[in-house]
Short mmCIF file of C-alpha atoms and ligand atoms in Angstrom, two decimals:
data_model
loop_
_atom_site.label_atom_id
_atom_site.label_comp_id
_atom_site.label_asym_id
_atom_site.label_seq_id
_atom_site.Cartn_x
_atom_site.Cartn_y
_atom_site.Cartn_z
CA UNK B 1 107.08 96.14 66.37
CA UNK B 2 109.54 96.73 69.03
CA UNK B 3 113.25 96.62 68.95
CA UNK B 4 114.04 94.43 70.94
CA UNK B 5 117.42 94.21 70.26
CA UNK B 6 117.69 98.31 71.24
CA UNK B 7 115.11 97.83 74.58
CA UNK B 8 117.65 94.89 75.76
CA UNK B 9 120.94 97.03 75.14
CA UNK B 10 119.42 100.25 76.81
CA UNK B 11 118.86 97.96 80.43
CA UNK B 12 121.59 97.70 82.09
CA UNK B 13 120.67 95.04 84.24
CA UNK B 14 120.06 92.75 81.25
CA UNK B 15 123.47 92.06 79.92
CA UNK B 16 123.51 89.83 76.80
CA UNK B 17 124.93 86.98 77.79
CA UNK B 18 124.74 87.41 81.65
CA UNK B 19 122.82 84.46 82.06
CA UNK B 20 120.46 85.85 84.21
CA UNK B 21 116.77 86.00 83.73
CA UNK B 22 114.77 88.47 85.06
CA UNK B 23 110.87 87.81 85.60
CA UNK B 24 109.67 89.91 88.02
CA UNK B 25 108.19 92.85 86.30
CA UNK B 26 105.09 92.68 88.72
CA UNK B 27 107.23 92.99 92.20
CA UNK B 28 109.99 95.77 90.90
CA UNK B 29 111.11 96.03 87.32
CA UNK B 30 114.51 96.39 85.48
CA UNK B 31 114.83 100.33 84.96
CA UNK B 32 116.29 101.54 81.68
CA UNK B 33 119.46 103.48 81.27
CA UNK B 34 117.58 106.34 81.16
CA UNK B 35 116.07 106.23 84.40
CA UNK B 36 119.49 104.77 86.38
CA UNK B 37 121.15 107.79 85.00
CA UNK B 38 118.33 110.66 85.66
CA UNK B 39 118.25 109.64 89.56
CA UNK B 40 122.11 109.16 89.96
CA UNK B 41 122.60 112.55 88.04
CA UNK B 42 120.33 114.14 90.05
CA UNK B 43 121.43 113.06 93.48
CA UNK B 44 125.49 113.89 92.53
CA UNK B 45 123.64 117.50 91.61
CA UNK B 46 122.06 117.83 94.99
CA UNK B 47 125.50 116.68 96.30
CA UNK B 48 126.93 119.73 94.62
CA UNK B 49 124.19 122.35 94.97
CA UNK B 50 122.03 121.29 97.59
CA UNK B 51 118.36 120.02 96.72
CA UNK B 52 116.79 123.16 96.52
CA UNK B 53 118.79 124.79 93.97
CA UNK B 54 119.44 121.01 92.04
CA UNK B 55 115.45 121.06 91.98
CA UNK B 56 114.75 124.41 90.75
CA UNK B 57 116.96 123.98 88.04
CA UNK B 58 115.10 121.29 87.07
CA UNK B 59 111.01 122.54 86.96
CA UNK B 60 110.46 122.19 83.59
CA UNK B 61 110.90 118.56 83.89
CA UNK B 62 109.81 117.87 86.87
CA UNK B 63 106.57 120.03 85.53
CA UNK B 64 106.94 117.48 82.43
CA UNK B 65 106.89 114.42 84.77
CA UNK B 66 102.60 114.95 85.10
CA UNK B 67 102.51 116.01 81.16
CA UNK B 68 104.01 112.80 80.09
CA UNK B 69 101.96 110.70 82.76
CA UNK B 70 98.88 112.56 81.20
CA UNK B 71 99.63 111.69 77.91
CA UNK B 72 99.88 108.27 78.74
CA UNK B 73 96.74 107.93 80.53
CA UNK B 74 94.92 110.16 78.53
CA UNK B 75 94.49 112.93 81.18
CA UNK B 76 94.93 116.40 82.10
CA UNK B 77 98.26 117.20 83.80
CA UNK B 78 96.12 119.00 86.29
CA UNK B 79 94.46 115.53 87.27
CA UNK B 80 97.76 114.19 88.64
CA UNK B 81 98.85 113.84 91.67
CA UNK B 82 102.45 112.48 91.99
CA UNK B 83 102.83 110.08 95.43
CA UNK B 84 105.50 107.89 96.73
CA UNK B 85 103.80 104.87 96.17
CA UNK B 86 100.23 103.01 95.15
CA UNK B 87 99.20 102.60 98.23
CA UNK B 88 99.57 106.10 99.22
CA UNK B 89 98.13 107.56 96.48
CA UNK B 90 94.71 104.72 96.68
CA UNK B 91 94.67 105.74 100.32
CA UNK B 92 94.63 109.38 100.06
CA UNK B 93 91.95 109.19 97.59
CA UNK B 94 89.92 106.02 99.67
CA UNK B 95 90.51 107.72 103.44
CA UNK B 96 89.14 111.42 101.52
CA UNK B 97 85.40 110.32 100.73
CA UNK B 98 83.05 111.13 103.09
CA UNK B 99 81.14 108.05 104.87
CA UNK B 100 78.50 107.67 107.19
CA UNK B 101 76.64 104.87 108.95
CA UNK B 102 74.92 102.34 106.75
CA UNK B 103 76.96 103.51 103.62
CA UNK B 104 78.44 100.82 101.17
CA UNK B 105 82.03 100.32 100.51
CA UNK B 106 82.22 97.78 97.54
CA UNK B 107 85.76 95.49 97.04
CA UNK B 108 86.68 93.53 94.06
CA UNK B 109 87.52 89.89 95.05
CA UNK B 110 91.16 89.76 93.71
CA UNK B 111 92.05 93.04 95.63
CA UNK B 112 95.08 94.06 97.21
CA UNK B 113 95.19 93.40 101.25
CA UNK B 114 96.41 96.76 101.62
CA UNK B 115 93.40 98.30 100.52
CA UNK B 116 91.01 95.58 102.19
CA UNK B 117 92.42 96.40 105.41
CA UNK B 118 91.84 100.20 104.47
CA UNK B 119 88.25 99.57 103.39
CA UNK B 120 87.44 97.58 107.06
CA UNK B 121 89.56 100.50 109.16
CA UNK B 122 87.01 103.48 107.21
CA UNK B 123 84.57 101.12 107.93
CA UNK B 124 84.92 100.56 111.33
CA UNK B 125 85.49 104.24 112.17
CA UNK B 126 82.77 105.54 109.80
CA UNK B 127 80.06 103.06 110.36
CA UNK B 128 80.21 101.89 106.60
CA UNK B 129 79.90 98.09 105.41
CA UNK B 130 82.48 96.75 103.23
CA UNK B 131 81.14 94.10 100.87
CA UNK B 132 82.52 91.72 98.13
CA UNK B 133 81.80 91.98 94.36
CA UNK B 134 81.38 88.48 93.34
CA UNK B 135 83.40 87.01 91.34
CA UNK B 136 82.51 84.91 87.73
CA UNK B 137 83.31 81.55 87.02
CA UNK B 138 85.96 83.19 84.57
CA UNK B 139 87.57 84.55 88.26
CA UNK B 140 86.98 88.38 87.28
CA UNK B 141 84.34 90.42 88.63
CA UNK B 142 80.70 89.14 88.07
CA UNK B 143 78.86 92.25 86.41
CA UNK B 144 75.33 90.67 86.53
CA UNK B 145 75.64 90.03 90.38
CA UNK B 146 77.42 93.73 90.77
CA UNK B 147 74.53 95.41 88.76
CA UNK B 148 71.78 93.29 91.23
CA UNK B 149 74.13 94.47 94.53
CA UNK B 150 73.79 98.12 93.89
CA UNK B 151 71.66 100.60 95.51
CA UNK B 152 72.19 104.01 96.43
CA UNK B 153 74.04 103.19 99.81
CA UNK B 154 77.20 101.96 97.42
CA UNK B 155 79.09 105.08 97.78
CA UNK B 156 82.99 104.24 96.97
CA UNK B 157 83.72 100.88 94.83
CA UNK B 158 87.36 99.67 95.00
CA UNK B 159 87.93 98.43 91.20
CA UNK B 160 91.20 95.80 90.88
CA UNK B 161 91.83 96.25 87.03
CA UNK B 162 94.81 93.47 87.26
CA UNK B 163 95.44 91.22 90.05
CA UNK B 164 99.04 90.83 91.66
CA UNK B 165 98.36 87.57 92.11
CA UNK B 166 97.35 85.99 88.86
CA UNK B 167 96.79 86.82 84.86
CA UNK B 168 93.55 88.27 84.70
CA UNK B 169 92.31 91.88 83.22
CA UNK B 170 89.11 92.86 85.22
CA UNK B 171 86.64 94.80 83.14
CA UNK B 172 86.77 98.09 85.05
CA UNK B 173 85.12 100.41 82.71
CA UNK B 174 82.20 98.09 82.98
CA UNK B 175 82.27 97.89 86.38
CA UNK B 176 82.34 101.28 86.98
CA UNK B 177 79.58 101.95 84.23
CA UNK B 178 77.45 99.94 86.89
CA UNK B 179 78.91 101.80 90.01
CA UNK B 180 78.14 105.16 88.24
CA UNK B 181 74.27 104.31 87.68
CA UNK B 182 74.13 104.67 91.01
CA UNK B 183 75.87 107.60 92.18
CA UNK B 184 79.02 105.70 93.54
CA UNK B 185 82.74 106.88 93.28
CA UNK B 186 85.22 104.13 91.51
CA UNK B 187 88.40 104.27 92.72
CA UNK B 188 91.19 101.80 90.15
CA UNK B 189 93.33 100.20 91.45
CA UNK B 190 95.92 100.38 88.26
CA UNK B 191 98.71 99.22 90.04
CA UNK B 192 99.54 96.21 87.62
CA UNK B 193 98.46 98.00 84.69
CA UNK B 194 100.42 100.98 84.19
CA UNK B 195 102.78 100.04 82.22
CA UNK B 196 101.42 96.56 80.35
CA UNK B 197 98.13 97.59 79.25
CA UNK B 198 96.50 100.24 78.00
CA UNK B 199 94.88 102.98 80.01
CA UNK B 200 92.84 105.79 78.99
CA UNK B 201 90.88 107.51 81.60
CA UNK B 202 88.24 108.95 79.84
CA UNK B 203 87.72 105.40 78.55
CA UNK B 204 87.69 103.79 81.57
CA UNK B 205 85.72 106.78 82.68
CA UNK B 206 87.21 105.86 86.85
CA UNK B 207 86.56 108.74 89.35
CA UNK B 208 90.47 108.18 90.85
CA UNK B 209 93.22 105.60 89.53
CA UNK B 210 96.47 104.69 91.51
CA UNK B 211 99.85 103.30 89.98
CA UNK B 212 103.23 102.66 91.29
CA UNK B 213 106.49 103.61 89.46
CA UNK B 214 108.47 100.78 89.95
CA UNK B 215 106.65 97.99 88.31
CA UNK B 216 105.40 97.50 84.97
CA UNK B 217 106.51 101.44 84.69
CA UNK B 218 109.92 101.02 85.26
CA UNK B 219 110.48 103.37 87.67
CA UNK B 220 112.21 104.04 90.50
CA UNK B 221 111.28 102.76 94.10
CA UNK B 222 109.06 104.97 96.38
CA UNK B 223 107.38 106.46 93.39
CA UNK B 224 103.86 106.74 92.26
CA UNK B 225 101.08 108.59 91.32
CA UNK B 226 97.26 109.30 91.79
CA UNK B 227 95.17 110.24 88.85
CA UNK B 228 91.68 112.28 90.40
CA UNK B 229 88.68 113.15 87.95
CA UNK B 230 88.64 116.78 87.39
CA UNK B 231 85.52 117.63 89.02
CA UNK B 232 86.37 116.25 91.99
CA UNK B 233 90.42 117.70 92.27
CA UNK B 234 88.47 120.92 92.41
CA UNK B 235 86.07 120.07 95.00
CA UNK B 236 87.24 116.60 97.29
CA UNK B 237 89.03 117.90 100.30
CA UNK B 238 91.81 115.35 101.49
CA UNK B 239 92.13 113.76 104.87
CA UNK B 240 95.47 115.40 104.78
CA UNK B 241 96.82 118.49 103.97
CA UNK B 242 100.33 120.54 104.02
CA UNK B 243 101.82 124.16 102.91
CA UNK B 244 101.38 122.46 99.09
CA UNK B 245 97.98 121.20 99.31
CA UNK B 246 96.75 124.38 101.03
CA UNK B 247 97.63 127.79 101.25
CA UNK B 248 97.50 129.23 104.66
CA UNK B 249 95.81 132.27 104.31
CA UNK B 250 94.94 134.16 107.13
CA UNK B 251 94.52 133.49 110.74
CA UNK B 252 91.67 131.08 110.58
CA UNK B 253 91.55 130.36 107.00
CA UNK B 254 92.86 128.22 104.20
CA UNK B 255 92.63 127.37 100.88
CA UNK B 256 92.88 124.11 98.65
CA UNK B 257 95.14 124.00 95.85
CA UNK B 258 93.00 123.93 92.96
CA UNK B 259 93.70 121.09 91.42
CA UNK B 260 95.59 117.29 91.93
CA UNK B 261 98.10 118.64 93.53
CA UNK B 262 95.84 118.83 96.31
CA UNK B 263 96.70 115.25 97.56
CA UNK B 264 100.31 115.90 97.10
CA UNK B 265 102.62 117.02 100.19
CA UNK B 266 105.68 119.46 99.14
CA UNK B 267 108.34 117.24 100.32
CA UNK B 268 109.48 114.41 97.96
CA UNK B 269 112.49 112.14 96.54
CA UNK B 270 113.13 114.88 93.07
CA UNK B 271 115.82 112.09 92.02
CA UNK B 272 113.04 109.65 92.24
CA UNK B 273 110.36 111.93 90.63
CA UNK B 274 112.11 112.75 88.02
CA UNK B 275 113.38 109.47 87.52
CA UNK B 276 109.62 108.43 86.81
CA UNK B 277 108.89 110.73 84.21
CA UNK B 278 112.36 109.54 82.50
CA UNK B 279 110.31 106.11 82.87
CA UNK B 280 107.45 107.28 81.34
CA UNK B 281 108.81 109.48 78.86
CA UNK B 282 110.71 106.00 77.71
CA UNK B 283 107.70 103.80 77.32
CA UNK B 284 106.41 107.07 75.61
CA UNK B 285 109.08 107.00 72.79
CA UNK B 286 109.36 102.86 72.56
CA UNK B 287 105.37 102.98 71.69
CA UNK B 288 103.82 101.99 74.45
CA UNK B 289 101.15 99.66 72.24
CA UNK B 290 104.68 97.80 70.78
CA UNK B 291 105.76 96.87 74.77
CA UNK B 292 101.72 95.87 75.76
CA UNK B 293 102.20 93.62 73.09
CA UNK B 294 105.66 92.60 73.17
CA UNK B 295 104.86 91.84 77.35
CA UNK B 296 101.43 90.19 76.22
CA UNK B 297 103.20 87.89 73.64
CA UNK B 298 105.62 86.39 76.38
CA UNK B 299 103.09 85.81 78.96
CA UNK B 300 101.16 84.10 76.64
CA UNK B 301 103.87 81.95 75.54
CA UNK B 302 104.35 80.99 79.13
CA UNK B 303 101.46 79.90 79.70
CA UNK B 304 101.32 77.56 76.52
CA UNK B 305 104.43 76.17 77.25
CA UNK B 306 104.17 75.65 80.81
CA UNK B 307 101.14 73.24 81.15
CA UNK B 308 104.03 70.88 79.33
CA UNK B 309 105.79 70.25 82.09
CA UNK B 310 104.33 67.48 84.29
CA UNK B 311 103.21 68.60 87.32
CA UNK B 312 103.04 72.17 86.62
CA UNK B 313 99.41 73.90 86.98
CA UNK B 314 99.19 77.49 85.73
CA UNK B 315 96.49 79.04 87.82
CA UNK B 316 95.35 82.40 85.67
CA UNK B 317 91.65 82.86 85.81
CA UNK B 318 90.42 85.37 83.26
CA UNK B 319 89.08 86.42 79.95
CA UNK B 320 91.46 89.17 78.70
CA UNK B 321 94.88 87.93 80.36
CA UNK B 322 98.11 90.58 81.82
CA UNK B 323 101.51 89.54 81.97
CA UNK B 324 101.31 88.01 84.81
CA UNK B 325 101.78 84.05 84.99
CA UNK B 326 100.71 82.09 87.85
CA UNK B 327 101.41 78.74 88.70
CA UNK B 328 101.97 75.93 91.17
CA UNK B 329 104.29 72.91 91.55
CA UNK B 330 102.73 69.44 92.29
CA UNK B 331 105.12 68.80 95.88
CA UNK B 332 107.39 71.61 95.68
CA UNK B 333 106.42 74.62 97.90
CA UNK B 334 106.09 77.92 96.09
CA UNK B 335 109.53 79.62 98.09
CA UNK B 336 111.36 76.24 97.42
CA UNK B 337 110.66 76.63 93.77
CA UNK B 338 111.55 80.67 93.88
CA UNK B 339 114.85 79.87 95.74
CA UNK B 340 115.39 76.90 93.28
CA UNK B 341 115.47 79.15 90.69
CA UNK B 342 117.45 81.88 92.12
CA UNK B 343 119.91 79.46 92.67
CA UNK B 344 120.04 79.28 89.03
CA UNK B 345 119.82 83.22 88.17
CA UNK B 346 116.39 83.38 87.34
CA UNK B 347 114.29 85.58 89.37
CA UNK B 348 110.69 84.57 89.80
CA UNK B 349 108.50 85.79 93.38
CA UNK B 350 105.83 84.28 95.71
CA UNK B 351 102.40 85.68 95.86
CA UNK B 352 100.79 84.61 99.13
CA UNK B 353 97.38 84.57 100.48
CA UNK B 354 97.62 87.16 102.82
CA UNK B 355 97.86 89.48 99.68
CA UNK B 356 94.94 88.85 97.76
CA UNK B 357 93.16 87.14 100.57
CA UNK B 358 89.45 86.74 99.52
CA UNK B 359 90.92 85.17 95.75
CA UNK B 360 93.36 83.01 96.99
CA UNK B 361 91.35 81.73 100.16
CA UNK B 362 87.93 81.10 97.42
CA UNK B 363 90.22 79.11 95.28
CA UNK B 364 92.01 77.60 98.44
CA UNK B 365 95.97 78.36 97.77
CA UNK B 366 97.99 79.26 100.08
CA UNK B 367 100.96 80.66 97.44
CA UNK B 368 101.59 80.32 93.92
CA UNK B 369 104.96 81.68 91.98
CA UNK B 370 104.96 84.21 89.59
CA UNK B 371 106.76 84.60 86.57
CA UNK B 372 106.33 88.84 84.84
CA UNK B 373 108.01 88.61 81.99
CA UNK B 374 108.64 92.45 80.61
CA UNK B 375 109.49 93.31 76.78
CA UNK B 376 112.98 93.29 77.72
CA UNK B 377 112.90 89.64 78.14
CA UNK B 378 114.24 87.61 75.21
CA UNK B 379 112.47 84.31 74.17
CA UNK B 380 115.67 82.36 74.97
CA UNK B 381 115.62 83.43 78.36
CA UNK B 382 112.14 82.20 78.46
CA UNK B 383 113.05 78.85 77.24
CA UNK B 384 115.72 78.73 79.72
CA UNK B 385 113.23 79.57 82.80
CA UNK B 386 111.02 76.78 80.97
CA UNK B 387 113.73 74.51 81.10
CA UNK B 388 115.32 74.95 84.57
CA UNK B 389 111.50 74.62 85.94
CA UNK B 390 111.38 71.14 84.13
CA UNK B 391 114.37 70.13 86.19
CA UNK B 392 113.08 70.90 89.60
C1 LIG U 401 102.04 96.31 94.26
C2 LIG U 401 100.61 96.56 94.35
C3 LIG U 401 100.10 97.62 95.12
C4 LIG U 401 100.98 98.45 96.01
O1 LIG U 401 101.89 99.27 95.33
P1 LIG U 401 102.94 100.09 96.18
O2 LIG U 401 103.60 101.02 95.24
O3 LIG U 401 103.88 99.08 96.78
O4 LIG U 401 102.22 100.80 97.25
C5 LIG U 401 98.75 97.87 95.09
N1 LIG U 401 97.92 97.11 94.35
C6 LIG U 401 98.35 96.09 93.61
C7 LIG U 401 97.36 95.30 92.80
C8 LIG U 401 99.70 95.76 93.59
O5 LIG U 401 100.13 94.73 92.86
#
């Protein structure tokens, strides 16, 4: 079980009687003392050394940064990539696999506009055709219709495995189970994953994965990482390359690095990377099965207890549920209730349509507030969210 009592004491931003209650987890999460003190220690070394000699002082951790991320995700350090955010890492991977006219580019219907808007750009300038996976009655993605949609044309599928926008868990080994029997590439989107629920690539089984650092992670902002199947960090040539993806080596020639690292540039925040694998190496020690179930045991108590307030609707779809709780307020706009609330020192966010436009459109809402409760989060702050909600 986890310590709770230790978890709350080692984030600073959760003092014990501060009054404030913090459930944002899926937008940008409380970091641990841990982390606040790796990136500030770092910067007032770069301060005092300059960066380069502050980061080479430093290589065996920042070399430990992709060990740790591999043991949590069950993966070869050689498989990682480290980015400056999920959307950077998805689109490095997306933008690098070659299309051509009459190819298939398969979405999930709860997925992220970001990489929507990628899929219908590669599209556009490839000649591809960028179609939904429909979705069940249960809201996740509809595995008998998927398995009847495939052909060999399907060459990249864009797997959500948990939707910003709501509590579901999307069966993505499955899914890509389905996408494999025909030759096609599954790119996860893990973003709202890392972190909450378990993820073991060789499980899952996913030809790429993307994750940001500062959600469910706990890590610093403008961090992030892209996990790449080994055969193909040895042989899928980014869009982009740099004097750390490549090597120049003569004239007219060049050579890939030979592994993840590939679809990494040299340049990066060290304070921030290092700050991640402080993150990681965190969950790591806590257990991360203790804080999946510690986050999945306040969600789940949300979403019991709010359906008792009249006029509140919790709107998760989904089998297997995340800590994510969605819901809506009968008259009371979704900002009105999020600045209602801040008012009060509880931190809650908006998800709009133009995130997860193909779900939210389907189920016609325009917004719905979201409540991501972490393991830091005691059960008194919960009652006190559940009460101030009741008042509105
Ligand atoms: C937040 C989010 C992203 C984007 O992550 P960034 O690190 O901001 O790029 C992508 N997909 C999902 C599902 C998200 O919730």
């Amino acid at each position: 079980m986890l310590d709770e009592g230790r978890v709350r004491a080692e984030t600073p931003g959760c003092g014990s009687d501060s009054g404030t209650v913090f459930l944002d987890s899926a937008g940008s999460s409380l970091p641990s003392q841990v982390v606040l003190d790796t990136v500030i220690g770092h910067l007032r070394r770069e301060a005092e050394v300059g960066g380069y000699r502050a980061a080479n002082e430093r290589l065996e951790d920042l070399a430990a940064v992709k060990t740790d991320i591999g043991t949590l995700i069950n993966a070869d350090p050689s498989c990682i990539a480290l980015s400056d955010s999920a959307t950077r890492a998805w689109a490095d991977f997306f933008y690098s696999v070659p299309l051509g006219p009459g190819d298939r580019i398969l979405i999930s219907g709860s997925d992220y506009a970001s990489n929507g808007i990628a899929a219908l750009q590669r599209a556009r300038a490839t000649g591809a055709r960028v179609e939904q996976i429909p979705t069940d009655p249960n809201g996740q993605l509809d595995l008998d219709a998927m398995a009847d949609m495939v052909d060999e044309r399907v060459k990249l599928v864009s797997v959500l495995h948990v939707p910003s926008n709501g509590g579901l868990v999307n069966p993505a080994a499955e899914a890509t189970r389905i996408a494999h029997s025909v030759g096609a590439l599954v790119l996860l989107d893990a973003c709202q994953s890392a972190g909450q629920i378990a993820l073991d690539t060789r499980e899952l089984d996913v030809d790429a994965m993307s994750v940001t650092g500062r959600k469910w992670l706990r890590g610093p902002r403008g961090t992030g990482f892209l996990y790449v199947r080994p055969e193909l960090a040895t042989t899928l040539e980014p869009q982009r390359l740099d004097l750390h993806s490549a090597q120049w080596t003569s004239a007219d020639s060049y050579q890939l690095a030979a592994d993840a690292s590939r679809f990494e540039f040299w340049e990066c925040d060290v304070a921030g990377r290092l700050g991640l694998g402080a993150a990681v190496r965190y969950l790591l020690d806590l257990g991360p099965e203790d804080v999946y179930a510690a986050v999945a045991a306040r969600a789940e108590y949300l979403r019991k207890t709010l359906p008792e307030i009249p006029g509140v609707t919790v709107r998760d779809l989904g089998v297997r549920h995340s800590g994510i709780v969605s819901f809506t307020v009968d008259g009371v706009a979704a900002f009105d209730v999020r600045d209602r609330l801040a008012a009060r020192d509880i931190t809650v966010t908006v998800s709009q349509a133009s995130s997860t436009l193909l779900d939210m459109t389907a189920r016609g809402l325009d917004a719905v507030v979201r409540a991501s409760p972490h393991c830091f989060v005691s059960f008194d702050e919960l009652d006190r969210f559940v009460a101030a909600l009741a008042e509105l």
